[in-house]
Short mmCIF file of C-alpha atoms and ligand atoms in Angstrom, two decimals:
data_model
loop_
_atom_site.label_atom_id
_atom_site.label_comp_id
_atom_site.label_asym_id
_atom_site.label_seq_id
_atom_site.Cartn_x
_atom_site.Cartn_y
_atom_site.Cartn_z
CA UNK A 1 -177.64 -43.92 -73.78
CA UNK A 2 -178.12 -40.14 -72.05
CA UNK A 3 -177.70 -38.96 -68.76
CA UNK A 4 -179.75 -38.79 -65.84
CA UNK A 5 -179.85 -35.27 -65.95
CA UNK A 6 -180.24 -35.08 -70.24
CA UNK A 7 -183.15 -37.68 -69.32
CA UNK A 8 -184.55 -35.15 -66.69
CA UNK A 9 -184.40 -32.11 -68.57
CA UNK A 10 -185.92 -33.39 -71.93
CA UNK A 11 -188.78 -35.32 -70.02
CA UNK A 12 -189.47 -31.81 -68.36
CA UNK A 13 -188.92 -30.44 -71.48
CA UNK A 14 -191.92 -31.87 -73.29
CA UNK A 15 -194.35 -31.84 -70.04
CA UNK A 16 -197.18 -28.62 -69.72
CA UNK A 17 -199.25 -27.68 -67.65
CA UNK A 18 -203.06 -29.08 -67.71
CA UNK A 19 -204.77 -25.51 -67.53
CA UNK A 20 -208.58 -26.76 -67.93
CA UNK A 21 -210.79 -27.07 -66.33
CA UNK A 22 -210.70 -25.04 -63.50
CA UNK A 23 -212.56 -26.58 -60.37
CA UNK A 24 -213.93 -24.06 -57.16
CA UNK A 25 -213.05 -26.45 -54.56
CA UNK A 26 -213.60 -26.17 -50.62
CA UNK A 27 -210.48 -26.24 -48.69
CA UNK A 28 -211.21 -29.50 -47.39
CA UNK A 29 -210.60 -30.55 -50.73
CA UNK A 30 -208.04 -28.95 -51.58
CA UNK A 31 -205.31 -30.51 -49.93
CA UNK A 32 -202.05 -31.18 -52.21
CA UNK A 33 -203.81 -29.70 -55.34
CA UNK A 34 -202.70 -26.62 -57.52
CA UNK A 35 -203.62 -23.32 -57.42
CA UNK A 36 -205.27 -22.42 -60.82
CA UNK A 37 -205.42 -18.35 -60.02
CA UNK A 38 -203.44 -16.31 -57.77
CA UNK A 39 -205.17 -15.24 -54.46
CA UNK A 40 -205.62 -11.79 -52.72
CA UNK A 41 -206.94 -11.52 -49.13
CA UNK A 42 -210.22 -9.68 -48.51
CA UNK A 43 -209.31 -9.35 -45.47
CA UNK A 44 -206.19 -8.32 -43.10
CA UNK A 45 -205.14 -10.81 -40.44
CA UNK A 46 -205.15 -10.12 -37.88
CA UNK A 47 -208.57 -8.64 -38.57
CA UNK A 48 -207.58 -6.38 -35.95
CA UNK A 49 -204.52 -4.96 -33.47
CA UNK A 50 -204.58 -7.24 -30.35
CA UNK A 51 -202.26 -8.50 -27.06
CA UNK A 52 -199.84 -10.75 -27.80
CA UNK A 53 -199.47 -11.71 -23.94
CA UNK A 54 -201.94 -11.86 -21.00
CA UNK A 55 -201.40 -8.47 -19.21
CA UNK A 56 -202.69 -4.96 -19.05
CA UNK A 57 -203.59 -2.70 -21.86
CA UNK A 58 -201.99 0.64 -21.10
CA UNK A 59 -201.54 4.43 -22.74
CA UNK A 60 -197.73 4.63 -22.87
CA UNK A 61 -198.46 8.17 -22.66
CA UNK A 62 -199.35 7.85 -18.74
CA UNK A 63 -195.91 6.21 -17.61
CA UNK A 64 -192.81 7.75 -16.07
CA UNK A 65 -190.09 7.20 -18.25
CA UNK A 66 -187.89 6.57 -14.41
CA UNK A 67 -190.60 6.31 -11.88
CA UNK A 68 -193.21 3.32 -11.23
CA UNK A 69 -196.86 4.32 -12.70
CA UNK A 70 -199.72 3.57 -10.58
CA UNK A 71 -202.98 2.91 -12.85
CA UNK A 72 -206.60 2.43 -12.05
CA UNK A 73 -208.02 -0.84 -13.69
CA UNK A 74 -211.45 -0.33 -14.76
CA UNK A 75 -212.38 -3.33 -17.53
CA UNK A 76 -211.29 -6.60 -18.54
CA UNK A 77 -210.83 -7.46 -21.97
CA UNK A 78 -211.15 -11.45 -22.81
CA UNK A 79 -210.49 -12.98 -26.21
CA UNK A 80 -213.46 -12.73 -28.45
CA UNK A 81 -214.66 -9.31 -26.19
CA UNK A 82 -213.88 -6.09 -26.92
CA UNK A 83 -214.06 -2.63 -25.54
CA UNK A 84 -216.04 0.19 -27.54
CA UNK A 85 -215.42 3.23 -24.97
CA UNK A 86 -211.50 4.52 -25.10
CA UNK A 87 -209.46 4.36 -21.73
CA UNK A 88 -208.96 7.53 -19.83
CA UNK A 89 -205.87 8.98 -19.09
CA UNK A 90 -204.42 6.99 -15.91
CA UNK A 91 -206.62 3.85 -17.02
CA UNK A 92 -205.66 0.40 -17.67
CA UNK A 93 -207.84 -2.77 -19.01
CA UNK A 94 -206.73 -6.60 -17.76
CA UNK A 95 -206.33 -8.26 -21.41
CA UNK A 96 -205.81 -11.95 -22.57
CA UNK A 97 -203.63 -12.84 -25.53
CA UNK A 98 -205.76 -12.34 -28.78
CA UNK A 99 -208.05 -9.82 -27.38
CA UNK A 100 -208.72 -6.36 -29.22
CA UNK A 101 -206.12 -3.64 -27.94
CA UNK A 102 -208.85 -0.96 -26.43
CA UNK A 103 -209.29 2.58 -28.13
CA UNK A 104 -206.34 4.55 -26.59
CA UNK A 105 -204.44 2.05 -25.76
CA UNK A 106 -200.43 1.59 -27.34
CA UNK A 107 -198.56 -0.61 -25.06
CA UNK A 108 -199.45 -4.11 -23.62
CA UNK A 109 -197.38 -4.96 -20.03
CA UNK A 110 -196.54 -8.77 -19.20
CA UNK A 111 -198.72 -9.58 -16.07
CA UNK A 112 -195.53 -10.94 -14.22
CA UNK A 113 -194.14 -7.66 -14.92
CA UNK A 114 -196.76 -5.63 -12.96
CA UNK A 115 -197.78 -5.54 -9.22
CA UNK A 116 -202.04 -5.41 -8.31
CA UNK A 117 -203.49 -4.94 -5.46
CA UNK A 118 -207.37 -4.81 -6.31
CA UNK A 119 -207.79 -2.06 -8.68
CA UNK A 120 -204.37 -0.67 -8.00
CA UNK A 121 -201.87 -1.43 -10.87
CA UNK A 122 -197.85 -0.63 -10.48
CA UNK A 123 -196.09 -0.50 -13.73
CA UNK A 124 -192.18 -0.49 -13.57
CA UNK A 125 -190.16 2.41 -15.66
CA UNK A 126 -189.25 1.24 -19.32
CA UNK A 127 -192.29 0.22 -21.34
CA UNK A 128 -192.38 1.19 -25.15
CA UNK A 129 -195.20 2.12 -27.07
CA UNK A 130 -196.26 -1.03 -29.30
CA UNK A 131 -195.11 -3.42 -26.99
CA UNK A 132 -196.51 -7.14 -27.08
CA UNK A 133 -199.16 -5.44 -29.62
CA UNK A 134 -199.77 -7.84 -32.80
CA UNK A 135 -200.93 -4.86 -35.32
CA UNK A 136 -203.84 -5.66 -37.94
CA UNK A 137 -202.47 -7.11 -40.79
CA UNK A 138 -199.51 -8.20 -38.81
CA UNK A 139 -199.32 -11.68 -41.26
CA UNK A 140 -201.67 -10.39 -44.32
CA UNK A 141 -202.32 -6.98 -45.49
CA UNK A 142 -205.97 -6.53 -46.82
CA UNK A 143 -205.67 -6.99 -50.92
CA UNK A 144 -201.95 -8.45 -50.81
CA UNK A 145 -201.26 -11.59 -52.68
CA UNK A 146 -200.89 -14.87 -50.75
CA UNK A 147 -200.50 -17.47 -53.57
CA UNK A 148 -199.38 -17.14 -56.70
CA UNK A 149 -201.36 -19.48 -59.29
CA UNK A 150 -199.55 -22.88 -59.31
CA UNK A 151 -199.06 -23.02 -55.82
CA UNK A 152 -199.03 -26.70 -54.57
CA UNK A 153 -201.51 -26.30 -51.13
CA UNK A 154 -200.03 -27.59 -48.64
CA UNK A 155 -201.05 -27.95 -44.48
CA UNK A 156 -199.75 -24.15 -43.57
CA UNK A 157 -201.18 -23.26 -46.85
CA UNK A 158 -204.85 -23.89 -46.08
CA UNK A 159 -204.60 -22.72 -42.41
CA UNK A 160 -203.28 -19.32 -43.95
CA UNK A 161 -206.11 -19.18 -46.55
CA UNK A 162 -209.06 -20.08 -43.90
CA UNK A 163 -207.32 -17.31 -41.94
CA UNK A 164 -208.46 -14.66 -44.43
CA UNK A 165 -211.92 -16.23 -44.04
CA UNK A 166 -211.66 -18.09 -47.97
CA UNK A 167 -213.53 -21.45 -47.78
CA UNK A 168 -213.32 -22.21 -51.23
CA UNK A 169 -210.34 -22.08 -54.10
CA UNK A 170 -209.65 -22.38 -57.52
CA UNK A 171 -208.01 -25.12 -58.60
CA UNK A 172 -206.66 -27.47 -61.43
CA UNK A 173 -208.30 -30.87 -62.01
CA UNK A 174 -206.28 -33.80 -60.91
CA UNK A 175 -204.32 -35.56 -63.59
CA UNK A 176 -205.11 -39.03 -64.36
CA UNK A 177 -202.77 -41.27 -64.70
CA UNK A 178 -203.17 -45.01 -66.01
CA UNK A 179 -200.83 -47.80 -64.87
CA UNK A 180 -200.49 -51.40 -65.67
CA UNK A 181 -197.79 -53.78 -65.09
CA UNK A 182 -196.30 -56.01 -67.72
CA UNK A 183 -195.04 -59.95 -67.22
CA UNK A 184 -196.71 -63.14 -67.65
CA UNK A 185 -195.18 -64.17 -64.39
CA UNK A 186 -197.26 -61.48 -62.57
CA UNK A 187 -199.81 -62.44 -60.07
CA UNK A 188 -202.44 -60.44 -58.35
CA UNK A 189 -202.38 -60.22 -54.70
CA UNK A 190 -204.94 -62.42 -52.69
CA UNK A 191 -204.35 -65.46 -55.34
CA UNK A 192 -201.53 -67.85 -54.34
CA UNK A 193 -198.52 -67.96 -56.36
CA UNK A 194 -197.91 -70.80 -59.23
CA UNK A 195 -194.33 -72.40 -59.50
CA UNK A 196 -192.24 -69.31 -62.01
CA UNK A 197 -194.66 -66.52 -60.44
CA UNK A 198 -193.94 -63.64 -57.95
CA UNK A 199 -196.88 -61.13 -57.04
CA UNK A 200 -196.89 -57.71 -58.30
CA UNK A 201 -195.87 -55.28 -56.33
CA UNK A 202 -194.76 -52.77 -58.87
CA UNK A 203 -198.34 -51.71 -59.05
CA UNK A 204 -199.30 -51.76 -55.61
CA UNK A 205 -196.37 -49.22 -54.77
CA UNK A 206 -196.70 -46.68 -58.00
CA UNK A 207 -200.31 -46.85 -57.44
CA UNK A 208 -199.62 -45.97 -53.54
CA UNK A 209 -197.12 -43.37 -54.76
CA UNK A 210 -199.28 -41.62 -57.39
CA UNK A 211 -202.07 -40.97 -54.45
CA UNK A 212 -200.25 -39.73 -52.46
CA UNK A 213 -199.25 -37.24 -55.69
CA UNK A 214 -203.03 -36.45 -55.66
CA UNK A 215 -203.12 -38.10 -59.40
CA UNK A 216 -206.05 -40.25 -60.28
CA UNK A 217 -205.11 -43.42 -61.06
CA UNK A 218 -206.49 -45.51 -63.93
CA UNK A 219 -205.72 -48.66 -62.87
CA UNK A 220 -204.95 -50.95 -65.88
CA UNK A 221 -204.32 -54.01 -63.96
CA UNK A 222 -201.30 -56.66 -65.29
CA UNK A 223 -200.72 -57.01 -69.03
CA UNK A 224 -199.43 -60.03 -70.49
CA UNK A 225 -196.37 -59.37 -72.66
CA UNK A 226 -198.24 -60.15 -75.64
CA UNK A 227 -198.58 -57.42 -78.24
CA UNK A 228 -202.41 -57.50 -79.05
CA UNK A 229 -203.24 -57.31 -75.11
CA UNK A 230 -200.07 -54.81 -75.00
CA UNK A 231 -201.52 -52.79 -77.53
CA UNK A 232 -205.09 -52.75 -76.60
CA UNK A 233 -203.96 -51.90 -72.83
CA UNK A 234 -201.79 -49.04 -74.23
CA UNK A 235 -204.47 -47.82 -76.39
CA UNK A 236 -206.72 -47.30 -73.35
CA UNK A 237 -204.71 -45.60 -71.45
CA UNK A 238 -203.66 -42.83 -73.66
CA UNK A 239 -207.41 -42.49 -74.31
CA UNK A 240 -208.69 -41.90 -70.85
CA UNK A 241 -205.48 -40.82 -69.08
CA UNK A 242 -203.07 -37.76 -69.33
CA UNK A 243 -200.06 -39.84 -68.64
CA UNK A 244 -199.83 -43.58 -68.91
CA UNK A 245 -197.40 -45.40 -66.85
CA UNK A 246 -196.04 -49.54 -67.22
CA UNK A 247 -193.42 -51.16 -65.76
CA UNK A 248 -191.26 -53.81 -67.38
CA UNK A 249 -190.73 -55.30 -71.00
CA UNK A 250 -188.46 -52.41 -71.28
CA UNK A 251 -185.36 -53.99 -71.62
CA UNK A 252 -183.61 -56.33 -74.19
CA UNK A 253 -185.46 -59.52 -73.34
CA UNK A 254 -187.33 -61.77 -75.76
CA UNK A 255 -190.21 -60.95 -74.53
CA UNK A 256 -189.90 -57.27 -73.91
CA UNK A 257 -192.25 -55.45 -75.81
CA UNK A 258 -192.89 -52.46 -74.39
CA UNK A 259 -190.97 -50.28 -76.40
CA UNK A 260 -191.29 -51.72 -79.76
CA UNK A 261 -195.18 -51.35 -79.51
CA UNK A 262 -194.36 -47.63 -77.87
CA UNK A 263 -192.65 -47.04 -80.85
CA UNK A 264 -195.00 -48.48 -83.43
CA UNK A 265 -198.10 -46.74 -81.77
CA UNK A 266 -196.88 -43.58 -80.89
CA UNK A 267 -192.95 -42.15 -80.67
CA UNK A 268 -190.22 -42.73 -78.30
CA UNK A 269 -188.14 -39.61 -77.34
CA UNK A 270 -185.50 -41.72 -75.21
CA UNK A 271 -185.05 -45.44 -74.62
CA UNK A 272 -181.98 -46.29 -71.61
CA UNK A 273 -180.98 -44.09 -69.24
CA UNK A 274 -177.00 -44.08 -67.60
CA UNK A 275 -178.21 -44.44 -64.16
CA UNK A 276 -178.41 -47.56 -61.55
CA UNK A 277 -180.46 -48.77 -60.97
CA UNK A 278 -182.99 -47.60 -63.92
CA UNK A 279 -181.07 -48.06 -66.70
CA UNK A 280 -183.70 -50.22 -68.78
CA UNK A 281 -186.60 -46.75 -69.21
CA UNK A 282 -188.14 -45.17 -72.43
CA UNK A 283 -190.16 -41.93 -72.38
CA UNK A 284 -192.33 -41.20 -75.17
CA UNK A 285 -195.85 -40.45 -76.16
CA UNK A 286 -199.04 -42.35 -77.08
CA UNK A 287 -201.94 -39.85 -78.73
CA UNK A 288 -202.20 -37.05 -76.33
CA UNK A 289 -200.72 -38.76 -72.97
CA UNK A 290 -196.95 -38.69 -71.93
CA UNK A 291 -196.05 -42.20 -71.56
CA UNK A 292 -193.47 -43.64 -68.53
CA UNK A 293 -192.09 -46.76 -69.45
CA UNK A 294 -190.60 -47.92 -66.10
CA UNK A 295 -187.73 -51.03 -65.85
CA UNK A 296 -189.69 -54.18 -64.11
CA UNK A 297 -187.53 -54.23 -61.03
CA UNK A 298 -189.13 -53.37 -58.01
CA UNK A 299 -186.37 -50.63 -56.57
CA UNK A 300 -185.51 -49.86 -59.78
CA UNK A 301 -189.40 -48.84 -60.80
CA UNK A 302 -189.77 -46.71 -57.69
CA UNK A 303 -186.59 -45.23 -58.10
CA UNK A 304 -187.39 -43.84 -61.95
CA UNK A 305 -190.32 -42.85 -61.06
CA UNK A 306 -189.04 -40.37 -57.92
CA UNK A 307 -186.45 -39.23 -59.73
CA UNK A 308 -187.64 -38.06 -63.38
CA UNK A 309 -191.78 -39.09 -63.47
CA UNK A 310 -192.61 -37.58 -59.82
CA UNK A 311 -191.05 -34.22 -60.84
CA UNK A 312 -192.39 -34.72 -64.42
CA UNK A 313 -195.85 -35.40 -63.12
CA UNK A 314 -195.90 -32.46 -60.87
CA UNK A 315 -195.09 -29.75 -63.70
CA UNK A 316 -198.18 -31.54 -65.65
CA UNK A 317 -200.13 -30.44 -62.33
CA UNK A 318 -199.45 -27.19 -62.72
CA UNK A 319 -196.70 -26.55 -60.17
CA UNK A 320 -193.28 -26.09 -60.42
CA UNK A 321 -191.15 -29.20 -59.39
CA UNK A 322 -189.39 -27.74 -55.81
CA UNK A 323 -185.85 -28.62 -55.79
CA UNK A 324 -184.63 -31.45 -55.01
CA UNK A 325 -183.66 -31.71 -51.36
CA UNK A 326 -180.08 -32.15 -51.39
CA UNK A 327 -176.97 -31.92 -48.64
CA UNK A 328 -173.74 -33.67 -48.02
CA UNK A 329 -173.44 -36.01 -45.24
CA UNK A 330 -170.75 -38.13 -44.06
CA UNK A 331 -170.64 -41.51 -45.01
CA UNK A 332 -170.04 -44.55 -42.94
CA UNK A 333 -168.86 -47.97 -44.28
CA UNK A 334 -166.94 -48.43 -47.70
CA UNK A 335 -168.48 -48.77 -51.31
CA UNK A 336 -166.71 -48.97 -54.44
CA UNK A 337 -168.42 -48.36 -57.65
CA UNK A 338 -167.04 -49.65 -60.99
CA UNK A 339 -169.68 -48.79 -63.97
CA UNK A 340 -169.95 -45.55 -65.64
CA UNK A 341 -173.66 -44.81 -64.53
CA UNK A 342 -174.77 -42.70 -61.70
CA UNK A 343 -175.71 -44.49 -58.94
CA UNK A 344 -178.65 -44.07 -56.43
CA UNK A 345 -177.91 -45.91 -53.46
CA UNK A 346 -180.55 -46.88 -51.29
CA UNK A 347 -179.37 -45.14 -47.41
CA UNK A 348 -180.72 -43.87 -44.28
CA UNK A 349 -179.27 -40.36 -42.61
CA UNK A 350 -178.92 -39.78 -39.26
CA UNK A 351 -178.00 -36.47 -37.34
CA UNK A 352 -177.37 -38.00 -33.88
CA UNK A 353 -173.76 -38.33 -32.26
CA UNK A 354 -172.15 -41.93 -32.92
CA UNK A 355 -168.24 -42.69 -32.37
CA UNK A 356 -166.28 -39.83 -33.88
CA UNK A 357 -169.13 -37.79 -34.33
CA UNK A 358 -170.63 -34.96 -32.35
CA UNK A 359 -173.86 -35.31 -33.31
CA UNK A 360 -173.74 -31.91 -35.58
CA UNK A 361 -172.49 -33.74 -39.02
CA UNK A 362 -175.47 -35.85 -40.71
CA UNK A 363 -174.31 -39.37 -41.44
CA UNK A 364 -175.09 -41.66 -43.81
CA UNK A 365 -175.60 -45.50 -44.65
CA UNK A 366 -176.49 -47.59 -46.76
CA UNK A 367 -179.86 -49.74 -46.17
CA UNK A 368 -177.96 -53.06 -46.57
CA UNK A 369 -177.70 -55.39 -49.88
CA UNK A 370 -178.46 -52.84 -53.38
CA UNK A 371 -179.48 -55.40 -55.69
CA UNK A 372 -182.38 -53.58 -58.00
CA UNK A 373 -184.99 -56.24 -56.57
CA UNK A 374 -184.38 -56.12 -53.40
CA UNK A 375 -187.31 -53.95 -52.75
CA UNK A 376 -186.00 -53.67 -48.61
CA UNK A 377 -183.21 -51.22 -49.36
CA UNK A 378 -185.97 -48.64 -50.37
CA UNK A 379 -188.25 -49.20 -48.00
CA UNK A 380 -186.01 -48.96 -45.38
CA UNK A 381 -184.11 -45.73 -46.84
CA UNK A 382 -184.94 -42.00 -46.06
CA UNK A 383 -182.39 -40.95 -49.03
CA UNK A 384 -180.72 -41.89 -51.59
CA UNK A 385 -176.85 -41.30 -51.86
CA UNK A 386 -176.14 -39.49 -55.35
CA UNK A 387 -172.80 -40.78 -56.81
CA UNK A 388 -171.67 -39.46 -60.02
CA UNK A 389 -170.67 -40.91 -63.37
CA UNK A 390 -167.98 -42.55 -63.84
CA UNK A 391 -165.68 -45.48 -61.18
CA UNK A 392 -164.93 -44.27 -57.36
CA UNK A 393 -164.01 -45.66 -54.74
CA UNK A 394 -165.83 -44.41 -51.08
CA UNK A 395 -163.81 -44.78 -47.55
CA UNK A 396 -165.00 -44.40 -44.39
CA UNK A 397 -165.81 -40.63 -43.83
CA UNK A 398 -165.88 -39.41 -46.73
CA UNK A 399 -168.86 -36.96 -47.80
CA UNK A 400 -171.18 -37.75 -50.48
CA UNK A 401 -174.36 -35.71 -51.76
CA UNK A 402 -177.69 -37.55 -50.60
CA UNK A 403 -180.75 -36.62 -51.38
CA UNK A 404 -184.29 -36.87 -49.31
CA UNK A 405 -186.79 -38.78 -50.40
CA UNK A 406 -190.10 -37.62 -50.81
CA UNK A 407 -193.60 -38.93 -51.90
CA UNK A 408 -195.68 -36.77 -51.57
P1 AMP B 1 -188.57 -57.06 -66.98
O1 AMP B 1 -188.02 -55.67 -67.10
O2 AMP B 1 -189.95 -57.20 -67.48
O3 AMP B 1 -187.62 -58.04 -67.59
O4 AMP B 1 -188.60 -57.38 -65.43
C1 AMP B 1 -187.42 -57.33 -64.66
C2 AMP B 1 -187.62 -58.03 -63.34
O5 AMP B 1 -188.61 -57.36 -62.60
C3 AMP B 1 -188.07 -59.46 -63.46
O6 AMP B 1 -187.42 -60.22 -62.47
C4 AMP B 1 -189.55 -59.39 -63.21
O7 AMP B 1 -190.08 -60.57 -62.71
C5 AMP B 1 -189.63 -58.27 -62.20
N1 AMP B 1 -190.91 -57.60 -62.29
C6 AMP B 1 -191.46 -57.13 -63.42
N2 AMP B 1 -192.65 -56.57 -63.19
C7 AMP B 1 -192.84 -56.66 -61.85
C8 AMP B 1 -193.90 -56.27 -60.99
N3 AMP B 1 -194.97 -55.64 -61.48
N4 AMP B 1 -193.78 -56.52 -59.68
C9 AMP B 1 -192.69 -57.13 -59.21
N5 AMP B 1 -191.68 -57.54 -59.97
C10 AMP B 1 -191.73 -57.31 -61.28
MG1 MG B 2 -191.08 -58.70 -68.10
#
């Protein structure tokens, strides 16, 4: 059996990049997908120098550096207007934030800073060239690099690219990934349940999961743990996917075929895993397509797969997996851990002030009973708490490394 961390690294390992095809996308589209080429900006942005408060436009050049100024004001410069003719010496426009500084103009004055009567403007001692102006190319310089290629787009991302006036951007295709569930006790939602049968909701949440990844999911329904159907399901989905993902028949059960027919139709680089819960996993490959064999336990499926596939899956994307999203928090309650595994334990963090704590120090719990299907404890959790290998013992208080959970 390897580590969590040996399983990690060698799935990583073996996982690269899809490169081709690349796809000219509009940013509507683009949402969660990878960058296939770095990008420059045509333009600066700001396109150019404007207020970055609603004041006056001034020539620092007119004001006493210990007196009040008095200036004429002879324009008005709204957002989306601009001036063409430079102000004269002793001049001063009204402008609105975003507006165009006017030609001649190097200092922008808060209005509750000034005093106007009419066209009379009185401008206190103390002003600095540049002030409240937001230069051109204040965020982006004309022809500097925004994205590197393999940059996963996110929200900011594709305000920041329509900002430089792009509507459209190279990306990677989406990966396809094909799923099925094994177990002859499965049954489909919307179909009531026979005595021995439970409904499978392996699929419905690694299908959920895997969109919200961007993948494309080939969906290869529920297998029966029979190796003919097995092997014609596993067939298919190294044909038409780039990854293939099942869950269950991974373990040491009778009827637990996965592996054998992983190993007998393609190779198996790992098989069991020294983590809880997840322990029952093999990683291998069928034809060209990484394959994910997942335990059958609800937590434990979703668990495997945000820990070693969802990384896994986004370095076939293209992107670099971001690091994980770990801190130490305090925990609350008691837990006492006697296997050798590392443990994920379903928890929730909070940051707000409780008994004994100021609100300052995150705190941690777990999300109630930790049995692997008690699917609850990870819907209910925001984190998981990361115990290492090996028997501990947890008091009240005590800090433990947790780790965010994230989907998408
Ligand atoms: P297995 O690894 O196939 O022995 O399955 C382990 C446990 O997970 C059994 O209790 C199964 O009934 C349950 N299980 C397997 N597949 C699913 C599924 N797709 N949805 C919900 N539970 C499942
Ligand atoms: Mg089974």
């Amino acid at each position: 059996m390897i580590s969590f961390f040996e399983a990690k690294r060698r799935v990583l390992e073996q996982i690269e990049a899809i490169q081709a095809p690349v796809e000219h996308l509009p940013l509507q589209q683009a949402l969660g997908r990878v960058l296939a080429q770095p990008i420059t900006a045509p333009e600066p942005v700001p396109n150019h120098a404007n207020s970055a408060m609603d004041g006056y436009a001034l020539r620092s050049a007119d004001l006493s550096a210990t007196e009040p100024t008095t200036l004429r004001v002879v324009a008005e410069v709204p957002a989306g207007a601009r001036l063409v003719a430079p102000l004269q010496a002793g001049e001063a426009a009204r402008i609105m934030t975003g507006a165009p500084i006017p030609p001649g103009c190097d200092c922008v004055i808060m209005q509750e800073q000034v005093q106007r009567q009419g066209e009379q403007l009185t401008v206190p001692p103390g002003q600095q060239p540049g002030q409240h102006i937001r230069p051109a190319g204040e965020d982006i310089q004309r022809g500097q690099e925004i994205f590197p290629a393999g940059r996963r787009l996110g929200a900011a991302d594709l305000g920041l690219l329509t900002s430089t006036g792009r509507t459209t951007v190279p990306l990677y295709r989406r990966i396809r990934v094909a799923l099925l569930s094994t177990g002859n006790e499965l049954c489909s939602p919307g179909t009531p349940l026979e005595a021995g049968q439970l409904y499978d909701s392996n699929r419905a949440a690694l299908h959920a999961a895997l969109t919200l990844l961007g993948a494309e999911v080939v969906d290869l329904g529920v297998v029966r743990d029979e190796r003919v159907a097995l092997a014609a399901a596993l067939k298919r989905g190294s044909e038409e996917a780039d990854a293939l993902i099942s869950t269950g028949g991974v373990s040491v059960g009778d009827y637990d075929l996965v592996k054998e027919m992983l190993a007998a139709e393609g190779a198996i680089h790992f098989w069991q895993v020294a983590m809880k819960p997840g322990k029952p996993q093999a990683y291998g490959r069928l034809g060209n397509a990484h394959f994910f064999g997942l335990p059958g336990n609800p937590v434990s499926s979703l668990t495997v797969f945000l820990l070693i596939v969802r990384p896994a899956l986004l370095k076939l994307m293209g992107t670099t997996p971001p690091p994980e999203k770990q801190f130490r928090a305090s925990f609350v309650g008691e837990w006492s851990k006697r296997h050798a595994r590392m443990e994920f334990l379903r928890a929730v963090v909070h940051f707000d002030s409780r008994d004994g704590q100021n609100g300052r120090t995150p705190w941690v719990e777990v999300t109630g009973a930790q049995g692997s299907g008690i699917l609850t404890s990870l819907a209910k959790a925001n984190a998981f708490i990361i115990l290492p290998e090996g028997p501990l013992q947890i008091a009240d208080g005590d800090w433990v490394t947790v780790q965010w959970i994230d989907y998408d």
